[in-house]
Short mmCIF file of C-alpha atoms in Angstrom, two decimals:
data_model
loop_
_atom_site.label_atom_id
_atom_site.label_comp_id
_atom_site.label_asym_id
_atom_site.label_seq_id
_atom_site.Cartn_x
_atom_site.Cartn_y
_atom_site.Cartn_z
CA MET H 1331 259.67 -78.56 137.96
CA ARG H 1332 258.31 -77.75 134.50
CA MET H 1333 255.34 -75.49 133.99
CA SER H 1334 253.64 -74.72 130.71
CA LEU H 1335 253.75 -71.13 129.48
CA ARG H 1336 249.97 -70.82 129.83
CA ALA H 1337 250.09 -72.08 133.44
CA ALA H 1338 252.87 -69.59 134.24
CA LEU H 1339 250.88 -66.68 132.85
CA VAL H 1340 247.82 -67.65 134.88
CA SER H 1341 249.99 -67.85 138.07
CA VAL H 1342 251.44 -64.41 137.40
CA ALA H 1343 247.97 -62.96 136.81
CA ALA H 1344 246.74 -64.45 140.09
CA ALA H 1345 249.73 -63.03 141.95
CA LEU H 1346 248.99 -59.57 140.57
CA GLY H 1347 245.33 -59.83 141.58
CA LEU H 1348 244.15 -59.85 137.99
CA ALA H 1349 241.20 -61.87 136.70
CA ALA H 1350 242.52 -64.81 134.73
CA THR H 1351 240.55 -65.84 131.66
CA SER H 1352 241.02 -69.17 129.94
CA VAL H 1353 241.73 -69.14 126.21
CA VAL H 1354 239.40 -71.52 124.34
CA PRO H 1355 240.79 -72.63 120.98
CA ALA H 1356 238.58 -72.19 117.92
CA GLN H 1357 236.47 -75.23 117.21
CA ALA H 1358 237.20 -77.03 113.95
CA ALA H 1359 234.29 -77.46 111.57
CA SER H 1360 232.53 -80.79 111.89
CA GLY H 1361 229.99 -82.80 109.95
CA PHE H 1362 228.65 -81.23 106.78
CA ASP H 1363 230.23 -77.89 107.73
CA ARG H 1364 233.61 -79.30 106.73
CA CYS H 1365 232.63 -79.11 103.06
CA PRO H 1366 234.26 -76.05 101.40
CA GLN H 1367 232.24 -73.61 99.34
CA GLY H 1368 232.29 -74.42 95.65
CA ARG H 1369 232.54 -78.19 96.20
CA PHE H 1370 230.33 -81.25 96.20
CA CYS H 1371 231.34 -83.36 99.19
CA VAL H 1372 230.87 -87.05 99.86
CA PHE H 1373 231.37 -88.64 103.30
CA ASP H 1374 231.75 -92.27 104.33
CA GLY H 1375 229.68 -91.69 107.49
CA ALA H 1376 226.17 -90.41 108.12
CA ASP H 1377 225.54 -86.69 108.80
CA GLY H 1378 228.81 -85.63 107.19
CA GLN H 1379 230.99 -87.72 109.53
CA GLY H 1380 234.03 -89.80 108.68
CA ALA H 1381 236.38 -89.41 105.73
CA MET H 1382 235.50 -86.84 103.09
CA VAL H 1383 236.21 -86.43 99.39
CA THR H 1384 235.38 -83.24 97.45
CA TYR H 1385 234.62 -82.62 93.78
CA THR H 1386 234.56 -79.51 91.60
CA ALA H 1387 233.13 -81.21 88.50
CA PRO H 1388 230.32 -83.77 88.01
CA GLN H 1389 231.43 -87.40 88.34
CA SER H 1390 230.22 -90.11 85.95
CA ASN H 1391 231.90 -92.75 88.11
CA LEU H 1392 232.84 -92.31 91.76
CA GLY H 1393 235.27 -95.21 91.63
CA SER H 1394 236.27 -96.52 95.04
CA TRP H 1395 233.96 -94.01 96.73
CA ARG H 1396 230.92 -95.63 95.16
CA SER H 1397 230.89 -98.29 97.88
CA ARG H 1398 231.85 -95.84 100.66
CA ALA H 1399 229.43 -92.92 100.23
CA SER H 1400 226.94 -92.53 103.10
CA SER H 1401 226.11 -88.80 103.05
CA VAL H 1402 226.58 -85.85 100.71
CA ILE H 1403 226.20 -82.09 100.56
CA ASN H 1404 226.01 -79.79 97.56
CA ARG H 1405 227.94 -76.54 98.10
CA THR H 1406 228.83 -76.01 94.43
CA GLY H 1407 226.62 -72.94 94.08
CA TYR H 1408 224.39 -74.77 91.61
CA GLY H 1409 220.79 -75.17 92.71
CA GLU H 1410 220.21 -78.77 91.60
CA ALA H 1411 222.12 -82.01 92.14
CA CYS H 1412 221.23 -85.46 90.81
CA LEU H 1413 222.45 -88.66 92.46
CA TYR H 1414 222.48 -92.01 90.65
CA SER H 1415 223.03 -95.49 92.03
CA ARG H 1416 224.45 -96.45 88.63
CA THR H 1417 227.47 -94.99 86.85
CA ASP H 1418 227.29 -92.71 83.78
CA TYR H 1419 224.11 -91.05 85.11
CA GLU H 1420 222.06 -94.11 84.15
CA ALA H 1421 218.45 -93.72 85.25
CA LEU H 1422 216.73 -96.60 83.45
CA GLY H 1423 216.39 -100.29 84.14
CA SER H 1424 216.31 -102.24 87.36
CA HIS H 1425 218.70 -101.55 90.24
CA ALA H 1426 218.57 -97.82 89.48
CA VAL H 1427 217.84 -95.28 92.21
CA VAL H 1428 217.85 -91.61 91.17
CA VAL H 1429 217.46 -88.71 93.60
CA SER H 1430 217.23 -85.01 92.69
CA ILE H 1431 218.03 -82.59 95.47
CA HIS H 1432 217.39 -78.85 95.50
CA GLY H 1433 219.48 -76.45 97.57
CA SER H 1434 222.56 -76.93 99.72
CA GLY H 1435 221.42 -79.03 102.68
CA GLY H 1436 223.18 -82.22 103.73
CA LEU H 1437 221.69 -85.58 102.82
CA ASN H 1438 221.97 -89.09 104.28
CA LEU H 1439 221.93 -91.65 101.47
CA SER H 1440 220.38 -94.33 103.70
CA ASP H 1441 217.08 -92.48 103.30
CA TYR H 1442 216.89 -93.42 99.60
CA GLN H 1443 216.32 -96.98 98.50
CA ASP H 1444 213.74 -99.27 96.94
CA SER H 1445 213.21 -103.02 96.73
CA ASP H 1446 215.86 -103.36 94.02
CA SER H 1447 218.63 -100.99 95.00
CA ARG H 1448 219.86 -98.22 97.31
CA LEU H 1449 222.14 -95.18 97.35
CA ASP H 1450 223.90 -95.81 100.67
CA ASN H 1451 227.33 -97.27 99.86
CA ASN H 1452 226.17 -97.45 96.26
CA LEU H 1453 226.56 -93.96 94.75
CA GLY H 1454 227.58 -94.56 91.14
CA SER H 1455 227.55 -91.02 89.70
CA VAL H 1456 226.55 -87.46 90.52
CA ARG H 1457 226.13 -84.22 88.61
CA TRP H 1458 224.82 -80.73 89.29
CA ALA H 1459 223.38 -77.85 87.26
CA HIS H 1460 221.41 -74.62 87.51
CA THR H 1461 218.17 -76.31 86.41
CA LEU H 1462 216.65 -79.70 87.08
CA ARG H 1463 216.29 -80.47 83.36
CA GLU H 1464 220.04 -80.02 82.81
CA CYS H 1465 220.80 -81.98 85.95
CA GLU H 1466 218.77 -84.82 84.48
CA GLY H 1467 220.72 -84.61 81.21
CA ARG H 1468 218.26 -82.60 79.14
CA ALA H 1469 218.90 -79.41 77.16
CA GLU H 1470 219.43 -75.90 78.58
CA PRO H 1471 216.37 -74.23 76.99
CA VAL H 1472 212.85 -74.78 78.30
CA ASP H 1473 210.85 -77.58 76.64
CA TRP H 1474 208.16 -76.02 74.41
CA SER H 1475 206.49 -79.25 73.23
CA TYR H 1476 203.02 -77.84 73.70
CA THR H 1477 200.73 -80.64 72.50
CA GLU H 1478 197.72 -78.36 71.84
CA VAL H 1479 199.56 -76.36 69.17
CA PRO H 1480 198.07 -77.17 65.73
CA ASP H 1481 200.05 -78.08 62.62
CA ASN H 1482 201.77 -75.38 60.61
CA GLY H 1483 199.43 -72.79 59.07
CA PRO H 1484 199.47 -69.17 57.92
CA ALA H 1485 202.12 -66.94 59.48
CA GLN H 1486 200.92 -65.17 62.64
CA ALA H 1487 201.41 -61.45 63.22
CA PHE H 1488 202.38 -61.98 66.85
CA GLY H 1489 204.26 -64.83 68.58
CA ASP H 1490 205.62 -66.28 65.33
CA LEU H 1491 209.25 -65.25 64.85
CA ASN H 1492 209.98 -67.71 62.03
CA ARG H 1493 206.60 -67.25 60.29
CA ASP H 1494 205.73 -70.95 60.26
CA GLY H 1495 202.24 -70.41 61.70
CA ARG H 1496 203.08 -71.96 65.06
CA PRO H 1497 203.48 -69.97 68.31
CA ASP H 1498 207.06 -69.88 69.54
CA LEU H 1499 208.98 -68.58 72.56
CA LEU H 1500 212.23 -66.86 73.41
CA HIS H 1501 214.18 -68.08 76.45
CA ARG H 1502 217.02 -66.30 78.23
CA SER H 1503 219.03 -68.75 80.32
CA TYR H 1504 220.80 -68.11 83.63
CA VAL H 1505 224.06 -67.21 81.83
CA GLY H 1506 222.40 -64.77 79.43
CA ARG H 1507 222.15 -66.97 76.36
CA LEU H 1508 219.11 -66.21 74.19
CA TRP H 1509 217.30 -69.22 72.72
CA PHE H 1510 214.62 -69.37 70.04
CA LEU H 1511 212.06 -72.10 70.83
CA PRO H 1512 210.12 -72.95 67.66
CA GLY H 1513 208.39 -75.94 69.27
CA GLY H 1514 209.72 -79.25 70.58
CA SER H 1515 212.24 -80.13 73.23
CA THR H 1516 215.25 -78.33 71.74
CA GLY H 1517 215.97 -74.72 70.80
CA LYS H 1518 218.09 -72.63 68.46
CA LEU H 1519 220.78 -70.46 70.05
CA ILE H 1520 220.54 -66.81 68.97
CA GLY H 1521 223.51 -65.54 70.98
CA GLY H 1522 224.96 -64.61 74.35
CA GLY H 1523 225.31 -61.40 76.37
CA TRP H 1524 221.58 -60.84 76.96
CA LYS H 1525 221.93 -60.84 80.74
CA SER H 1526 222.78 -57.13 80.53
CA MET H 1527 219.18 -56.39 79.53
CA THR H 1528 216.83 -55.50 82.40
CA ALA H 1529 213.62 -55.89 80.36
CA LEU H 1530 212.74 -57.86 77.23
CA THR H 1531 209.45 -58.08 75.39
CA ARG H 1532 208.39 -59.34 71.98
CA HIS H 1533 206.40 -56.73 70.14
CA GLY H 1534 204.92 -58.06 66.94
CA ASP H 1535 205.73 -55.97 63.87
CA LEU H 1536 206.89 -52.60 65.19
CA ASN H 1537 208.62 -51.28 62.04
CA GLY H 1538 206.08 -52.36 59.42
CA ASP H 1539 208.23 -54.89 57.52
CA GLY H 1540 205.91 -57.83 58.22
CA THR H 1541 208.12 -59.65 60.77
CA GLU H 1542 207.98 -59.72 64.55
CA ASP H 1543 210.44 -57.54 66.50
CA LEU H 1544 211.96 -57.52 70.00
CA LEU H 1545 212.26 -54.66 72.50
CA ALA H 1546 215.06 -54.67 75.11
CA ARG H 1547 215.99 -52.21 77.86
CA ASP H 1548 219.62 -52.00 79.03
CA THR H 1549 220.91 -51.08 82.49
CA ALA H 1550 221.22 -47.40 81.49
CA GLY H 1551 217.49 -47.25 80.75
CA LYS H 1552 217.84 -47.14 76.97
CA LEU H 1553 215.16 -48.96 74.98
CA TRP H 1554 216.32 -50.83 71.87
CA MET H 1555 214.41 -52.44 69.02
CA TYR H 1556 215.80 -55.64 67.48
CA PRO H 1557 214.10 -56.11 64.10
CA GLY H 1558 213.09 -59.68 63.37
CA ASN H 1559 214.37 -61.34 60.20
CA GLY H 1560 211.50 -63.81 59.84
CA ARG H 1561 213.80 -66.78 60.51
CA GLY H 1562 213.79 -66.84 64.30
CA SER H 1563 216.55 -64.28 64.80
CA PHE H 1564 217.18 -60.52 64.60
CA GLY H 1565 218.96 -57.83 62.62
CA GLU H 1566 220.97 -54.84 63.85
CA ARG H 1567 219.38 -53.10 66.80
CA ARG H 1568 218.01 -49.54 66.72
CA LEU H 1569 217.72 -47.07 69.66
CA ILE H 1570 214.18 -45.96 70.50
CA GLY H 1571 215.01 -43.70 73.43
CA GLY H 1572 216.23 -43.31 77.02
CA GLY H 1573 214.61 -42.86 80.43
CA TRP H 1574 212.85 -46.22 80.51
CA ASN H 1575 214.25 -47.22 83.91
CA SER H 1576 211.24 -45.45 85.43
CA MET H 1577 209.17 -48.42 84.28
CA SER H 1578 208.99 -51.55 86.43
CA ARG H 1579 207.46 -53.63 83.66
CA LEU H 1580 207.35 -53.53 79.85
CA GLN H 1581 204.99 -55.76 77.91
CA ALA H 1582 203.85 -55.78 74.28
CA ALA H 1583 200.15 -56.54 74.09
CA GLY H 1584 199.28 -56.54 70.40
CA ASP H 1585 197.01 -54.01 68.68
CA LEU H 1586 195.12 -52.36 71.54
CA THR H 1587 194.00 -49.29 69.57
CA GLY H 1588 192.63 -51.17 66.57
CA ASP H 1589 194.75 -49.27 64.03
CA GLY H 1590 196.63 -52.37 62.86
CA LYS H 1591 199.85 -51.46 64.67
CA GLY H 1592 201.33 -53.14 67.74
CA ASP H 1593 201.23 -51.23 71.04
CA LEU H 1594 203.27 -51.38 74.25
CA LEU H 1595 202.14 -51.50 77.88
CA ALA H 1596 204.44 -50.14 80.60
CA ARG H 1597 203.89 -50.15 84.37
CA ASP H 1598 205.79 -47.41 86.19
CA THR H 1599 207.30 -47.64 89.67
CA GLY H 1600 204.20 -45.98 91.12
CA GLY H 1601 201.96 -48.72 89.79
CA LYS H 1602 200.36 -46.74 86.94
CA LEU H 1603 199.78 -48.53 83.64
CA TRP H 1604 200.61 -46.70 80.41
CA MET H 1605 199.87 -47.52 76.78
CA TYR H 1606 202.37 -46.50 74.09
CA PRO H 1607 200.72 -46.72 70.64
CA GLY H 1608 202.97 -48.08 67.91
CA ASN H 1609 203.37 -45.87 64.83
CA GLY H 1610 204.33 -48.64 62.40
CA ARG H 1611 207.75 -47.07 61.79
CA GLY H 1612 209.70 -48.59 64.65
CA ASN H 1613 208.66 -46.17 67.39
CA PHE H 1614 205.67 -44.98 69.45
CA GLY H 1615 203.23 -42.07 69.63
CA ASN H 1616 202.25 -40.15 72.75
CA ARG H 1617 201.55 -42.40 75.71
CA MET H 1618 198.19 -42.64 77.44
CA MET H 1619 197.52 -43.75 81.03
CA ILE H 1620 195.00 -46.59 81.06
CA GLY H 1621 195.05 -47.59 84.76
CA THR H 1622 196.64 -49.90 87.32
CA GLY H 1623 196.08 -53.37 88.73
CA GLY H 1624 195.24 -56.66 87.08
CA TRP H 1625 197.65 -59.59 86.85
CA ARG H 1626 200.08 -58.01 89.27
CA SER H 1627 200.90 -61.39 90.79
CA PHE H 1628 202.30 -62.57 87.46
CA THR H 1629 205.88 -61.57 86.74
CA THR H 1630 205.66 -62.90 83.19
CA LEU H 1631 202.84 -62.03 80.76
CA ILE H 1632 203.31 -62.86 77.08
CA GLY H 1633 200.98 -62.29 74.17
CA ILE H 1634 201.55 -65.45 72.12
CA GLY H 1635 199.06 -64.83 69.34
CA ASP H 1636 196.07 -67.01 68.53
CA VAL H 1637 197.32 -70.42 69.70
CA ASP H 1638 194.10 -72.35 69.12
CA ARG H 1639 193.11 -70.33 66.01
CA ASP H 1640 189.68 -69.40 67.27
CA GLY H 1641 190.06 -65.77 66.24
CA HIS H 1642 190.97 -64.48 69.72
CA PRO H 1643 194.50 -63.63 70.94
CA ASP H 1644 195.80 -65.77 73.81
CA LEU H 1645 198.04 -65.02 76.79
CA LEU H 1646 200.86 -66.91 78.50
CA ALA H 1647 201.38 -66.16 82.21
CA ALA H 1648 203.90 -67.32 84.81
CA LYS H 1649 205.05 -66.44 88.32
CA ASN H 1650 208.56 -66.44 89.73
CA GLY H 1651 209.66 -69.34 91.91
CA ASP H 1652 210.95 -72.88 91.75
CA TYR H 1653 208.94 -75.11 89.40
CA ALA H 1654 206.33 -72.40 88.87
CA ASP H 1655 203.49 -73.22 86.51
CA VAL H 1656 203.48 -71.71 83.03
CA ARG H 1657 199.89 -71.28 81.85
CA VAL H 1658 198.10 -70.40 78.64
CA TYR H 1659 194.87 -68.39 78.93
CA HIS H 1660 192.79 -68.76 75.77
CA GLY H 1661 191.01 -65.62 74.61
CA LEU H 1662 187.19 -65.46 74.49
CA ASN H 1663 184.63 -63.05 73.06
CA GLY H 1664 184.63 -59.60 74.57
CA GLY H 1665 188.29 -59.68 75.63
CA ARG H 1666 187.71 -62.26 78.35
CA LEU H 1667 190.03 -65.20 79.10
CA ALA H 1668 189.26 -68.85 79.72
CA PRO H 1669 190.78 -70.53 82.82
CA GLY H 1670 194.51 -71.10 82.53
CA VAL H 1671 195.88 -74.38 81.18
CA ASN H 1672 199.21 -75.56 82.62
CA VAL H 1673 201.54 -76.31 79.70
CA THR H 1674 205.02 -76.59 81.27
CA TYR H 1675 207.00 -75.26 84.25
CA ALA H 1676 209.87 -72.84 84.73
CA GLU H 1677 212.53 -72.63 87.42
CA ASP H 1678 213.72 -69.55 89.27
CA SER H 1679 216.69 -69.12 86.89
CA ASP H 1680 214.50 -69.03 83.77
CA ALA H 1681 213.07 -66.03 81.95
CA LEU H 1682 210.38 -66.41 79.29
CA PHE H 1683 209.20 -63.64 77.01
#
């Protein structure tokens, strides 16, 4: 008589008066859990069931899987995925269903259809990206097509890197590329490697040459000045000093002292707010504590100059988070601000300054 090895071991354990424990084999992953990290997975059944195909790069045409796809999951590590019922990421015209998904949860395609088309068994193409705008085929930098900005005028002392009279922005992307946004839906690439900076703030003219400059703090706590060249980029950097890691926030705020020179605000880790008066020679005088509180809920505060040219400096403010509003607060008499106007949005991988 044959006996399996496991059965024999259990019989021996029983004979010796030992407690026999059954060995339960590890359960294989099922459903969406079968999808490996770093992949976008498509299944021919609902809830991640059935046959599975995986992708490591966006697909402009799913080929034979177009008519088989019933559920998907995004485990690429990218926060956004865009699904199209048509090939080549086509989003216009009839018979086009487009779905944007955020995060890494599984998705049944039968939940997405309209009177003309559907995604279930009709997934033409799919792509993923760090931001929704790139997922939808738009450019990496934030759109700065602010419709309330007037036509070109006199160069502004603050918020005007290329001296064309229009307020502009800098944008550091998720990979550390620095973009100059002069206005419009595209930007000019300044360079890469800016992810190593733990704080960035535009300062106006710090060195007295008539062009706007940039301050940047590295991981060692050193503060650097990048002198603007008046064309939307910067010259060779210059060290201002060390020890700036004690500050949780750095923000240029224009001429606070009224001496015609740009000043710097810094909030330390204890919550105190300090003012560093600019000396007009690329550095600062003795700091002065001016208080705490005010705008603490905003992680981004940018002095963007006089956007509406009413003689009062304006402020751009934004919070961290997915699709967080970016607002402009127009300056009023007496240093007050008008209610914020939503001008665009930023995603959690964006940094504006």
